Amino acid sequence: MKDTQSTPDKDQVNKLRDSILYELKYSLGVTLLTASSSDVFSALALVVRRNQVDDYFSTQERHYQARKKRIYYISMEFLIGQSLRNNLINQGMMEITKAALESLGVDFEIIVRSEEDAALGNGGLGRLAACFIDSMATLDLAGSGHGIKYEYGLFHQQIQDGKQIEKPDDWHSAHSPWLIEHQSQAMIIPLYGRIEEIKDLQGNYNPMWMDWKIIIGVPHDYLVSGYNNNTVNSLRLYSACASDSFDIHIFNHGDYLKAVNQKIASENISKVLYPSDEILAGKELRLTQEYFLVACTLRDVMHDFFLHSTDLNQLPEFVAIQLNDTHPALAIVELMRILVDEHAVDWDIAWDLTQRTCAYTNHTLMPEALEKWSVNLFELLLPRHLQIIYEINRRFLLEVHRWQPERTDLLASMSLIEEMPEKKVRMAYLAIIGSHKVNGVAKLHSDLIKSNLVPDFYHLMPEKFTNQTNGVTPRRWIQQANPRLSLFLDAHLGNEWVTNLTLLTKLRSLASDRDVIAELAEIKKFNKLKLSQIITRQQGITINPDAMFDCQIKRIHEYKRQLLNVLYVINLYHRILDGVVSIAPKVHIFSGKAAPGYAMAKLIIQLINQVALKVNNDPNVNGQLKVVFLEDYKVSLAESIIPAADLSEQISTAGTEASGTSNMKLAMNGALTIGTLDGANIEIRDAVGHENFYVFGLSAEQIAEQRSKGRSPYDEYASNTELKMTVDSLISGFFHADKNLFYPLFNMLVNHGDHYFHLADFSSYCQAQHQALTDYNNTYNWHSRALNTISGMGEFSSDRTIRGYSRDIWGEDSLK
Ligand code: 26V
């Protein structure tokens, strides 16, 4: 069942309609009359899945016959969002489905919107993984994602009295029509236990991992369709299930209730996704999750490999394992254990094979986000793996010594084990030495990895370090999110842009065509009207759709500087009240979640909401300025905000945002950017033209210099009257009766070093904002620049990124 023409074939439509009715009746036990929207969604999804299954088997067979190298993308997070619309687009079923639902008298939009987001990720890192599996399938790579089937995804955010409240996200995965459970492929994962130091028959040291407990991993396949190419790959999500013999001793001793309790505890492993920025120290469950994912994936890796070969020396020819951050870095150790302990491969050979198979992507320079796990915890949970890590480290430090015999300090600073204050395993170092490639996610970030994060590792093995600038899938972020823009692109470029995004450059020749610009302006207006309706529905705030929509949508974090944005809003508000400025109407839209334990980020949310309350209800503002905080940011909400944005806020302190990906999504949809020279912003600015990017603030180099020299935020505050007035209003009672409420923010800025340089960048930010607002008055010119922005964004497709990984890291040559 595929769309072959724009008006779908009647027989095909009827066939699809019958299939939907069949699934409603026989899988869901309802009739059309009694079915809810979510029943119809499930029935339709089952039909779509059936189509995918056929393509899946033929793809697997084809890849197997071609002896293609298999790519295993291991990630603790896959932020999928909704799948129905995406699968209909990629499977070429959109028009038929619309017609079939219409013939049933069912509203297509209502059905699509009734799907719950699969929020198995925190933010950029998880969404990147989701874009990558889409691109791997579209490029017909034999690439699968491997993750955990969390029962609870990222928490839902509610705003009560301006404050964030977290609610559990039970996404009913047990009933998801997209997941195919494979009980018959369940695998046994050992944990805990002890090491018995014994010798084998030849008298060689042969330690045995004994008395372990058992967890069962059950794989679930979520099918991933490529765009219009009949390729279907999979995302394998493993859930943990207790074994009857989880702790055989307790059962044998007859303590039934204790044994059952332990069973329940072991099922907790796949219960919930950890929110990022949570302090992980002592979080045994998180380390267990990481090992569980790695152990299950490697069972699959070895199983698939042995279908092709029994010669383990060929492993790197058939297998590439990509580690999405250090979270799955234990794959390196698990692979060593499998090779050395289970297959008696010589250590040096095993190490060479492991390095040639694995590669590691770093996603952050923030020291607090670098994983370190206590040695004691390792000892308890994974005693054999700890031994292997020690042996890897012993050999590595010998190499360091041979490299720089004089520099004895390196033996401590480069060791996989941090000694003080508590013994810990440095996961990033493990990932670096166990991989043949280490990549950053934007040029600046990749340079900073080499110069600041791990310079000694870089000098020891410079050939390992590379860059792969992030990208996003145009199927979801243009075609699905912005159907009108998509039609506009089809009309002016033909449909090929969907898989060859660099064709967007052809738009440049249209940037002075008044009709084309009017068309683009109309599309933006339509998307803004739609978003205004969502805002009114959710917040009861009315928005002028002609106002400039200024959007900052991402996790709330001090380094991303939502606070800088609010300070500007406060300043603008004061200036409107003072009658100093009369501005074009403007709406500042924020959306994003703060980690539940991150007090400062939560306070920033509260500040945004208090400022919104005051500004939106002040008659003196006269609707010139509105502030909106949209609650419960998620992929599906992003799809509504992004097409409606005029200005994209990418204002992190230079040198802190590894890449950013909302910067790409917003620019592709025609927003101009206001931003710092950070992450991928630098490459975006070069691509879209400097005249379409409002750059401001200190550079990463200047920030580093000021950090080492020392600066005085207090002087910056005291010497700038505009800034002082703005910052003082945090504690004047202007925005909240409790003057002390926002004192921690004031204190952080003025007395506690303003670690993220809000005060230093404030004036330059205000200037850039002012320029953008002035320029917005020239409507034609603005939309013409929006068109130029879109035309420059071709290189930010995740297809380009995946080609880069294939070529430079995976050695997969089918794409050449
Ligand atoms: C840390 C932790 C620690 C606590 C447990 C859960 C958890 C989950 C994630 C993280 C680190 C997150 C790192 C991250 O998301 N980096 C982002 O990666 C994006 C994709 O490369 C990139 O665009 C963003 O700039 C970068 O912040």
mmCIF file with all atom_site columns, C-alpha atoms in Angstrom, residues 171-346:
data_model
loop_
_atom_site.group_PDB
_atom_site.id
_atom_site.type_symbol
_atom_site.label_atom_id
_atom_site.label_alt_id
_atom_site.label_comp_id
_atom_site.label_asym_id
_atom_site.label_entity_id
_atom_site.label_seq_id
_atom_site.pdbx_PDB_ins_code
_atom_site.Cartn_x
_atom_site.Cartn_y
_atom_site.Cartn_z
_atom_site.occupancy
_atom_site.B_iso_or_equiv
_atom_site.pdbx_formal_charge
_atom_site.auth_seq_id
_atom_site.auth_comp_id
_atom_site.auth_asym_id
_atom_site.auth_atom_id
_atom_site.pdbx_PDB_model_num
ATOM 1   C CA . TRP A 1 171 ? 3.540  6.244   28.110 1.00 0.00 ? 171 TRP A CA 1
ATOM 2   C CA . HIS A 1 172 ? 1.816  2.849   28.191 1.00 0.00 ? 172 HIS A CA 1
ATOM 3   C CA . SER A 1 173 ? 4.618  1.166   26.345 1.00 0.00 ? 173 SER A CA 1
ATOM 4   C CA . ALA A 1 174 ? 3.050  -2.209  26.988 1.00 0.00 ? 174 ALA A CA 1
ATOM 5   C CA . HIS A 1 175 ? 0.286  -1.194  24.584 1.00 0.00 ? 175 HIS A CA 1
ATOM 6   C CA . SER A 1 176 ? 2.334  0.726   22.053 1.00 0.00 ? 176 SER A CA 1
ATOM 7   C CA . PRO A 1 177 ? 1.368  -0.517  18.585 1.00 0.00 ? 177 PRO A CA 1
ATOM 8   C CA . TRP A 1 178 ? 4.885  0.276   17.370 1.00 0.00 ? 178 TRP A CA 1
ATOM 9   C CA . LEU A 1 179 ? 6.716  -2.163  19.616 1.00 0.00 ? 179 LEU A CA 1
ATOM 10  C CA . ILE A 1 180 ? 7.118  -5.822  18.738 1.00 0.00 ? 180 ILE A CA 1
ATOM 11  C CA . GLU A 1 181 ? 8.089  -7.846  21.774 1.00 0.00 ? 181 GLU A CA 1
ATOM 12  C CA . HIS A 1 182 ? 10.437 -10.799 21.343 1.00 0.00 ? 182 HIS A CA 1
ATOM 13  C CA . GLN A 1 183 ? 10.086 -12.966 24.449 1.00 0.00 ? 183 GLN A CA 1
ATOM 14  C CA . SER A 1 184 ? 11.697 -15.804 22.558 1.00 0.00 ? 184 SER A CA 1
ATOM 15  C CA . GLN A 1 185 ? 14.910 -13.789 22.185 1.00 0.00 ? 185 GLN A CA 1
ATOM 16  C CA . ALA A 1 186 ? 15.169 -13.005 25.919 1.00 0.00 ? 186 ALA A CA 1
ATOM 17  C CA . MET A 1 187 ? 18.751 -12.920 27.154 1.00 0.00 ? 187 MET A CA 1
ATOM 18  C CA . ILE A 1 188 ? 20.359 -13.635 30.473 1.00 0.00 ? 188 ILE A CA 1
ATOM 19  C CA . ILE A 1 189 ? 22.419 -10.862 32.025 1.00 0.00 ? 189 ILE A CA 1
ATOM 20  C CA . PRO A 1 190 ? 24.541 -11.632 35.105 1.00 0.00 ? 190 PRO A CA 1
ATOM 21  C CA . LEU A 1 191 ? 25.178 -9.023  37.809 1.00 0.00 ? 191 LEU A CA 1
ATOM 22  C CA . TYR A 1 192 ? 26.839 -8.859  41.258 1.00 0.00 ? 192 TYR A CA 1
ATOM 23  C CA . GLY A 1 193 ? 28.699 -11.947 42.462 1.00 0.00 ? 193 GLY A CA 1
ATOM 24  C CA . ARG A 1 194 ? 32.423 -12.476 43.097 1.00 0.00 ? 194 ARG A CA 1
ATOM 25  C CA . ILE A 1 195 ? 35.607 -13.528 41.358 1.00 0.00 ? 195 ILE A CA 1
ATOM 26  C CA . GLU A 1 196 ? 37.152 -16.915 41.955 1.00 0.00 ? 196 GLU A CA 1
ATOM 27  C CA . GLU A 1 197 ? 40.870 -16.764 41.202 1.00 0.00 ? 197 GLU A CA 1
ATOM 28  C CA . ILE A 1 198 ? 41.558 -20.080 39.519 1.00 0.00 ? 198 ILE A CA 1
ATOM 29  C CA . LYS A 1 199 ? 43.903 -21.558 36.920 1.00 0.00 ? 199 LYS A CA 1
ATOM 30  C CA . ASP A 1 200 ? 42.906 -23.512 33.852 1.00 0.00 ? 200 ASP A CA 1
ATOM 31  C CA . LEU A 1 201 ? 44.225 -26.945 32.878 1.00 0.00 ? 201 LEU A CA 1
ATOM 32  C CA . GLN A 1 202 ? 47.360 -25.365 31.379 1.00 0.00 ? 202 GLN A CA 1
ATOM 33  C CA . GLY A 1 203 ? 48.018 -23.499 34.589 1.00 0.00 ? 203 GLY A CA 1
ATOM 34  C CA . ASN A 1 204 ? 47.047 -20.067 33.141 1.00 0.00 ? 204 ASN A CA 1
ATOM 35  C CA . TYR A 1 205 ? 45.318 -17.476 35.317 1.00 0.00 ? 205 TYR A CA 1
ATOM 36  C CA . ASN A 1 206 ? 41.630 -17.902 34.548 1.00 0.00 ? 206 ASN A CA 1
ATOM 37  C CA . PRO A 1 207 ? 39.411 -15.912 36.892 1.00 0.00 ? 207 PRO A CA 1
ATOM 38  C CA . MET A 1 208 ? 35.787 -17.035 37.140 1.00 0.00 ? 208 MET A CA 1
ATOM 39  C CA . TRP A 1 209 ? 32.877 -14.738 37.742 1.00 0.00 ? 209 TRP A CA 1
ATOM 40  C CA . MET A 1 210 ? 30.726 -16.723 40.202 1.00 0.00 ? 210 MET A CA 1
ATOM 41  C CA . ASP A 1 211 ? 27.513 -16.507 42.182 1.00 0.00 ? 211 ASP A CA 1
ATOM 42  C CA . TRP A 1 212 ? 26.007 -13.790 40.072 1.00 0.00 ? 212 TRP A CA 1
ATOM 43  C CA . LYS A 1 213 ? 22.378 -12.850 40.047 1.00 0.00 ? 213 LYS A CA 1
ATOM 44  C CA . ILE A 1 214 ? 20.415 -12.933 36.852 1.00 0.00 ? 214 ILE A CA 1
ATOM 45  C CA . ILE A 1 215 ? 18.383 -10.318 35.009 1.00 0.00 ? 215 ILE A CA 1
ATOM 46  C CA . ILE A 1 216 ? 16.478 -11.156 31.864 1.00 0.00 ? 216 ILE A CA 1
ATOM 47  C CA . GLY A 1 217 ? 16.591 -8.683  28.988 1.00 0.00 ? 217 GLY A CA 1
ATOM 48  C CA . VAL A 1 218 ? 13.633 -8.788  26.602 1.00 0.00 ? 218 VAL A CA 1
ATOM 49  C CA . PRO A 1 219 ? 14.118 -7.052  23.245 1.00 0.00 ? 219 PRO A CA 1
ATOM 50  C CA . HIS A 1 220 ? 11.377 -5.019  21.621 1.00 0.00 ? 220 HIS A CA 1
ATOM 51  C CA . ASP A 1 221 ? 11.699 -3.850  18.040 1.00 0.00 ? 221 ASP A CA 1
ATOM 52  C CA . TYR A 1 222 ? 10.493 -0.448  16.979 1.00 0.00 ? 222 TYR A CA 1
ATOM 53  C CA . LEU A 1 223 ? 10.658 -0.371  13.176 1.00 0.00 ? 223 LEU A CA 1
ATOM 54  C CA . VAL A 1 224 ? 12.422 2.555   11.521 1.00 0.00 ? 224 VAL A CA 1
ATOM 55  C CA . SER A 1 225 ? 11.427 3.331   7.929  1.00 0.00 ? 225 SER A CA 1
ATOM 56  C CA . GLY A 1 226 ? 13.746 5.086   5.545  1.00 0.00 ? 226 GLY A CA 1
ATOM 57  C CA . TYR A 1 227 ? 12.251 7.789   3.379  1.00 0.00 ? 227 TYR A CA 1
ATOM 58  C CA . ASN A 1 228 ? 10.581 6.337   0.310  1.00 0.00 ? 228 ASN A CA 1
ATOM 59  C CA . ASN A 1 229 ? 13.183 3.591   -0.197 1.00 0.00 ? 229 ASN A CA 1
ATOM 60  C CA . ASN A 1 230 ? 11.635 0.379   1.201  1.00 0.00 ? 230 ASN A CA 1
ATOM 61  C CA . THR A 1 231 ? 14.410 0.157   3.780  1.00 0.00 ? 231 THR A CA 1
ATOM 62  C CA . VAL A 1 232 ? 13.227 -0.644  7.277  1.00 0.00 ? 232 VAL A CA 1
ATOM 63  C CA . ASN A 1 233 ? 15.716 -0.979  10.133 1.00 0.00 ? 233 ASN A CA 1
ATOM 64  C CA . SER A 1 234 ? 15.031 -1.329  13.814 1.00 0.00 ? 234 SER A CA 1
ATOM 65  C CA . LEU A 1 235 ? 15.460 0.386   17.103 1.00 0.00 ? 235 LEU A CA 1
ATOM 66  C CA . ARG A 1 236 ? 15.828 -2.373  19.701 1.00 0.00 ? 236 ARG A CA 1
ATOM 67  C CA . LEU A 1 237 ? 14.635 -1.409  23.150 1.00 0.00 ? 237 LEU A CA 1
ATOM 68  C CA . TYR A 1 238 ? 15.357 -3.842  25.978 1.00 0.00 ? 238 TYR A CA 1
ATOM 69  C CA . SER A 1 239 ? 13.209 -4.188  29.061 1.00 0.00 ? 239 SER A CA 1
ATOM 70  C CA . ALA A 1 240 ? 14.376 -5.856  32.244 1.00 0.00 ? 240 ALA A CA 1
ATOM 71  C CA . CYS A 1 241 ? 12.462 -8.714  33.642 1.00 0.00 ? 241 CYS A CA 1
ATOM 72  C CA . ALA A 1 242 ? 13.230 -10.768 36.709 1.00 0.00 ? 242 ALA A CA 1
ATOM 73  C CA . SER A 1 243 ? 14.350 -14.311 36.409 1.00 0.00 ? 243 SER A CA 1
ATOM 74  C CA . ASP A 1 244 ? 12.680 -16.888 38.659 1.00 0.00 ? 244 ASP A CA 1
ATOM 75  C CA . SER A 1 245 ? 16.129 -17.686 39.860 1.00 0.00 ? 245 SER A CA 1
ATOM 76  C CA . PHE A 1 246 ? 17.209 -14.044 40.320 1.00 0.00 ? 246 PHE A CA 1
ATOM 77  C CA . ASP A 1 247 ? 18.815 -15.052 43.557 1.00 0.00 ? 247 ASP A CA 1
ATOM 78  C CA . ILE A 1 248 ? 18.704 -18.792 43.616 1.00 0.00 ? 248 ILE A CA 1
ATOM 79  C CA . HIS A 1 249 ? 20.070 -18.968 47.172 1.00 0.00 ? 249 HIS A CA 1
ATOM 80  C CA . ILE A 1 250 ? 17.157 -17.155 48.701 1.00 0.00 ? 250 ILE A CA 1
ATOM 81  C CA . PHE A 1 251 ? 14.673 -19.385 46.929 1.00 0.00 ? 251 PHE A CA 1
ATOM 82  C CA . ASN A 1 252 ? 16.583 -22.446 48.015 1.00 0.00 ? 252 ASN A CA 1
ATOM 83  C CA . HIS A 1 253 ? 16.490 -21.266 51.597 1.00 0.00 ? 253 HIS A CA 1
ATOM 84  C CA . GLY A 1 254 ? 12.768 -20.934 51.401 1.00 0.00 ? 254 GLY A CA 1
ATOM 85  C CA . ASP A 1 255 ? 12.468 -17.185 52.002 1.00 0.00 ? 255 ASP A CA 1
ATOM 86  C CA . TYR A 1 256 ? 9.756  -16.757 49.425 1.00 0.00 ? 256 TYR A CA 1
ATOM 87  C CA . LEU A 1 257 ? 8.737  -13.157 50.211 1.00 0.00 ? 257 LEU A CA 1
ATOM 88  C CA . LYS A 1 258 ? 12.294 -11.891 50.215 1.00 0.00 ? 258 LYS A CA 1
ATOM 89  C CA . ALA A 1 259 ? 12.863 -13.601 46.904 1.00 0.00 ? 259 ALA A CA 1
ATOM 90  C CA . VAL A 1 260 ? 9.773  -12.011 45.389 1.00 0.00 ? 260 VAL A CA 1
ATOM 91  C CA . ASN A 1 261 ? 10.841 -8.588  46.648 1.00 0.00 ? 261 ASN A CA 1
ATOM 92  C CA . GLN A 1 262 ? 14.186 -9.017  44.972 1.00 0.00 ? 262 GLN A CA 1
ATOM 93  C CA . LYS A 1 263 ? 12.435 -9.994  41.798 1.00 0.00 ? 263 LYS A CA 1
ATOM 94  C CA . ILE A 1 264 ? 10.512 -6.733  41.878 1.00 0.00 ? 264 ILE A CA 1
ATOM 95  C CA . ALA A 1 265 ? 13.703 -4.770  42.529 1.00 0.00 ? 265 ALA A CA 1
ATOM 96  C CA . SER A 1 266 ? 15.364 -6.323  39.517 1.00 0.00 ? 266 SER A CA 1
ATOM 97  C CA . GLU A 1 267 ? 12.493 -5.266  37.268 1.00 0.00 ? 267 GLU A CA 1
ATOM 98  C CA . ASN A 1 268 ? 13.145 -1.681  38.302 1.00 0.00 ? 268 ASN A CA 1
ATOM 99  C CA . ILE A 1 269 ? 16.114 -1.567  35.969 1.00 0.00 ? 269 ILE A CA 1
ATOM 100 C CA . SER A 1 270 ? 14.077 -0.404  33.000 1.00 0.00 ? 270 SER A CA 1
ATOM 101 C CA . LYS A 1 271 ? 11.497 1.452   35.089 1.00 0.00 ? 271 LYS A CA 1
ATOM 102 C CA . VAL A 1 272 ? 12.496 5.083   34.540 1.00 0.00 ? 272 VAL A CA 1
ATOM 103 C CA . LEU A 1 273 ? 14.706 7.390   32.496 1.00 0.00 ? 273 LEU A CA 1
ATOM 104 C CA . TYR A 1 274 ? 17.070 9.460   34.620 1.00 0.00 ? 274 TYR A CA 1
ATOM 105 C CA . PRO A 1 275 ? 16.663 13.200  34.093 1.00 0.00 ? 275 PRO A CA 1
ATOM 106 C CA . SER A 1 276 ? 20.022 14.772  33.139 1.00 0.00 ? 276 SER A CA 1
ATOM 107 C CA . ASP A 1 277 ? 21.827 17.074  35.558 1.00 0.00 ? 277 ASP A CA 1
ATOM 108 C CA . GLU A 1 278 ? 20.815 14.761  38.331 1.00 0.00 ? 278 GLU A CA 1
ATOM 109 C CA . ILE A 1 279 ? 23.783 14.065  40.582 1.00 0.00 ? 279 ILE A CA 1
ATOM 110 C CA . LEU A 1 280 ? 24.655 10.475  39.818 1.00 0.00 ? 280 LEU A CA 1
ATOM 111 C CA . ALA A 1 281 ? 26.959 9.733   42.726 1.00 0.00 ? 281 ALA A CA 1
ATOM 112 C CA . GLY A 1 282 ? 25.808 6.527   44.334 1.00 0.00 ? 282 GLY A CA 1
ATOM 113 C CA . LYS A 1 283 ? 23.052 5.908   41.777 1.00 0.00 ? 283 LYS A CA 1
ATOM 114 C CA . GLU A 1 284 ? 23.509 2.180   41.573 1.00 0.00 ? 284 GLU A CA 1
ATOM 115 C CA . LEU A 1 285 ? 20.394 1.825   39.461 1.00 0.00 ? 285 LEU A CA 1
ATOM 116 C CA . ARG A 1 286 ? 21.780 4.092   36.727 1.00 0.00 ? 286 ARG A CA 1
ATOM 117 C CA . LEU A 1 287 ? 25.030 2.124   36.434 1.00 0.00 ? 287 LEU A CA 1
ATOM 118 C CA . THR A 1 288 ? 22.963 -1.045  36.342 1.00 0.00 ? 288 THR A CA 1
ATOM 119 C CA . GLN A 1 289 ? 20.892 0.421   33.500 1.00 0.00 ? 289 GLN A CA 1
ATOM 120 C CA . GLU A 1 290 ? 24.020 1.314   31.565 1.00 0.00 ? 290 GLU A CA 1
ATOM 121 C CA . TYR A 1 291 ? 25.448 -2.171  31.932 1.00 0.00 ? 291 TYR A CA 1
ATOM 122 C CA . PHE A 1 292 ? 22.121 -3.810  31.177 1.00 0.00 ? 292 PHE A CA 1
ATOM 123 C CA . LEU A 1 293 ? 21.864 -1.921  27.863 1.00 0.00 ? 293 LEU A CA 1
ATOM 124 C CA . VAL A 1 294 ? 25.425 -2.741  26.889 1.00 0.00 ? 294 VAL A CA 1
ATOM 125 C CA . ALA A 1 295 ? 25.199 -6.409  27.830 1.00 0.00 ? 295 ALA A CA 1
ATOM 126 C CA . CYS A 1 296 ? 21.943 -6.922  25.899 1.00 0.00 ? 296 CYS A CA 1
ATOM 127 C CA . THR A 1 297 ? 23.281 -5.098  22.833 1.00 0.00 ? 297 THR A CA 1
ATOM 128 C CA . LEU A 1 298 ? 26.488 -7.102  22.756 1.00 0.00 ? 298 LEU A CA 1
ATOM 129 C CA . ARG A 1 299 ? 24.522 -10.344 22.904 1.00 0.00 ? 299 ARG A CA 1
ATOM 130 C CA . ASP A 1 300 ? 22.841 -9.159  19.696 1.00 0.00 ? 300 ASP A CA 1
ATOM 131 C CA . VAL A 1 301 ? 26.119 -8.011  18.157 1.00 0.00 ? 301 VAL A CA 1
ATOM 132 C CA . MET A 1 302 ? 27.750 -11.401 18.667 1.00 0.00 ? 302 MET A CA 1
ATOM 133 C CA . HIS A 1 303 ? 24.679 -13.283 17.511 1.00 0.00 ? 303 HIS A CA 1
ATOM 134 C CA . ASP A 1 304 ? 24.509 -11.264 14.263 1.00 0.00 ? 304 ASP A CA 1
ATOM 135 C CA . PHE A 1 305 ? 28.249 -11.546 13.700 1.00 0.00 ? 305 PHE A CA 1
ATOM 136 C CA . PHE A 1 306 ? 28.291 -15.327 14.000 1.00 0.00 ? 306 PHE A CA 1
ATOM 137 C CA . LEU A 1 307 ? 25.721 -15.506 11.204 1.00 0.00 ? 307 LEU A CA 1
ATOM 138 C CA . HIS A 1 308 ? 28.494 -14.253 8.932  1.00 0.00 ? 308 HIS A CA 1
ATOM 139 C CA . SER A 1 309 ? 31.704 -15.604 10.343 1.00 0.00 ? 309 SER A CA 1
ATOM 140 C CA . THR A 1 310 ? 33.263 -17.696 13.055 1.00 0.00 ? 310 THR A CA 1
ATOM 141 C CA . ASP A 1 311 ? 36.573 -15.890 12.776 1.00 0.00 ? 311 ASP A CA 1
ATOM 142 C CA . LEU A 1 312 ? 36.583 -13.214 15.470 1.00 0.00 ? 312 LEU A CA 1
ATOM 143 C CA . ASN A 1 313 ? 39.446 -11.449 13.727 1.00 0.00 ? 313 ASN A CA 1
ATOM 144 C CA . GLN A 1 314 ? 36.828 -10.273 11.255 1.00 0.00 ? 314 GLN A CA 1
ATOM 145 C CA . LEU A 1 315 ? 34.757 -8.512  13.898 1.00 0.00 ? 315 LEU A CA 1
ATOM 146 C CA . PRO A 1 316 ? 35.714 -4.946  12.864 1.00 0.00 ? 316 PRO A CA 1
ATOM 147 C CA . GLU A 1 317 ? 34.923 -5.750  9.229  1.00 0.00 ? 317 GLU A CA 1
ATOM 148 C CA . PHE A 1 318 ? 31.338 -6.657  10.047 1.00 0.00 ? 318 PHE A CA 1
ATOM 149 C CA . VAL A 1 319 ? 30.591 -4.547  13.119 1.00 0.00 ? 319 VAL A CA 1
ATOM 150 C CA . ALA A 1 320 ? 30.802 -0.896  14.132 1.00 0.00 ? 320 ALA A CA 1
ATOM 151 C CA . ILE A 1 321 ? 29.651 0.165   17.588 1.00 0.00 ? 321 ILE A CA 1
ATOM 152 C CA . GLN A 1 322 ? 28.964 3.861   18.145 1.00 0.00 ? 322 GLN A CA 1
ATOM 153 C CA . LEU A 1 323 ? 28.806 5.037   21.773 1.00 0.00 ? 323 LEU A CA 1
ATOM 154 C CA . ASN A 1 324 ? 26.437 7.969   22.247 1.00 0.00 ? 324 ASN A CA 1
ATOM 155 C CA . ASP A 1 325 ? 28.400 9.714   25.005 1.00 0.00 ? 325 ASP A CA 1
ATOM 156 C CA . THR A 1 326 ? 30.064 7.696   27.757 1.00 0.00 ? 326 THR A CA 1
ATOM 157 C CA . HIS A 1 327 ? 26.775 6.232   29.021 1.00 0.00 ? 327 HIS A CA 1
ATOM 158 C CA . PRO A 1 328 ? 27.329 3.005   27.061 1.00 0.00 ? 328 PRO A CA 1
ATOM 159 C CA . ALA A 1 329 ? 31.152 3.030   27.446 1.00 0.00 ? 329 ALA A CA 1
ATOM 160 C CA . LEU A 1 330 ? 30.998 -0.281  29.305 1.00 0.00 ? 330 LEU A CA 1
ATOM 161 C CA . ALA A 1 331 ? 30.528 -1.839  25.863 1.00 0.00 ? 331 ALA A CA 1
ATOM 162 C CA . ILE A 1 332 ? 34.308 -1.655  25.560 1.00 0.00 ? 332 ILE A CA 1
ATOM 163 C CA . VAL A 1 333 ? 34.785 -3.690  28.728 1.00 0.00 ? 333 VAL A CA 1
ATOM 164 C CA . GLU A 1 334 ? 31.973 -6.108  27.966 1.00 0.00 ? 334 GLU A CA 1
ATOM 165 C CA . LEU A 1 335 ? 33.419 -6.791  24.521 1.00 0.00 ? 335 LEU A CA 1
ATOM 166 C CA . MET A 1 336 ? 36.821 -7.461  26.086 1.00 0.00 ? 336 MET A CA 1
ATOM 167 C CA . ARG A 1 337 ? 35.185 -9.845  28.572 1.00 0.00 ? 337 ARG A CA 1
ATOM 168 C CA . ILE A 1 338 ? 33.358 -11.718 25.828 1.00 0.00 ? 338 ILE A CA 1
ATOM 169 C CA . LEU A 1 339 ? 36.480 -12.044 23.681 1.00 0.00 ? 339 LEU A CA 1
ATOM 170 C CA . VAL A 1 340 ? 38.935 -12.925 26.445 1.00 0.00 ? 340 VAL A CA 1
ATOM 171 C CA . ASP A 1 341 ? 36.767 -14.913 28.870 1.00 0.00 ? 341 ASP A CA 1
ATOM 172 C CA . GLU A 1 342 ? 34.207 -16.528 26.621 1.00 0.00 ? 342 GLU A CA 1
ATOM 173 C CA . HIS A 1 343 ? 36.242 -16.996 23.434 1.00 0.00 ? 343 HIS A CA 1
ATOM 174 C CA . ALA A 1 344 ? 39.759 -17.278 24.849 1.00 0.00 ? 344 ALA A CA 1
ATOM 175 C CA . VAL A 1 345 ? 41.121 -14.571 22.545 1.00 0.00 ? 345 VAL A CA 1
ATOM 176 C CA . ASP A 1 346 ? 44.585 -13.336 23.467 1.00 0.00 ? 346 ASP A CA 1
#
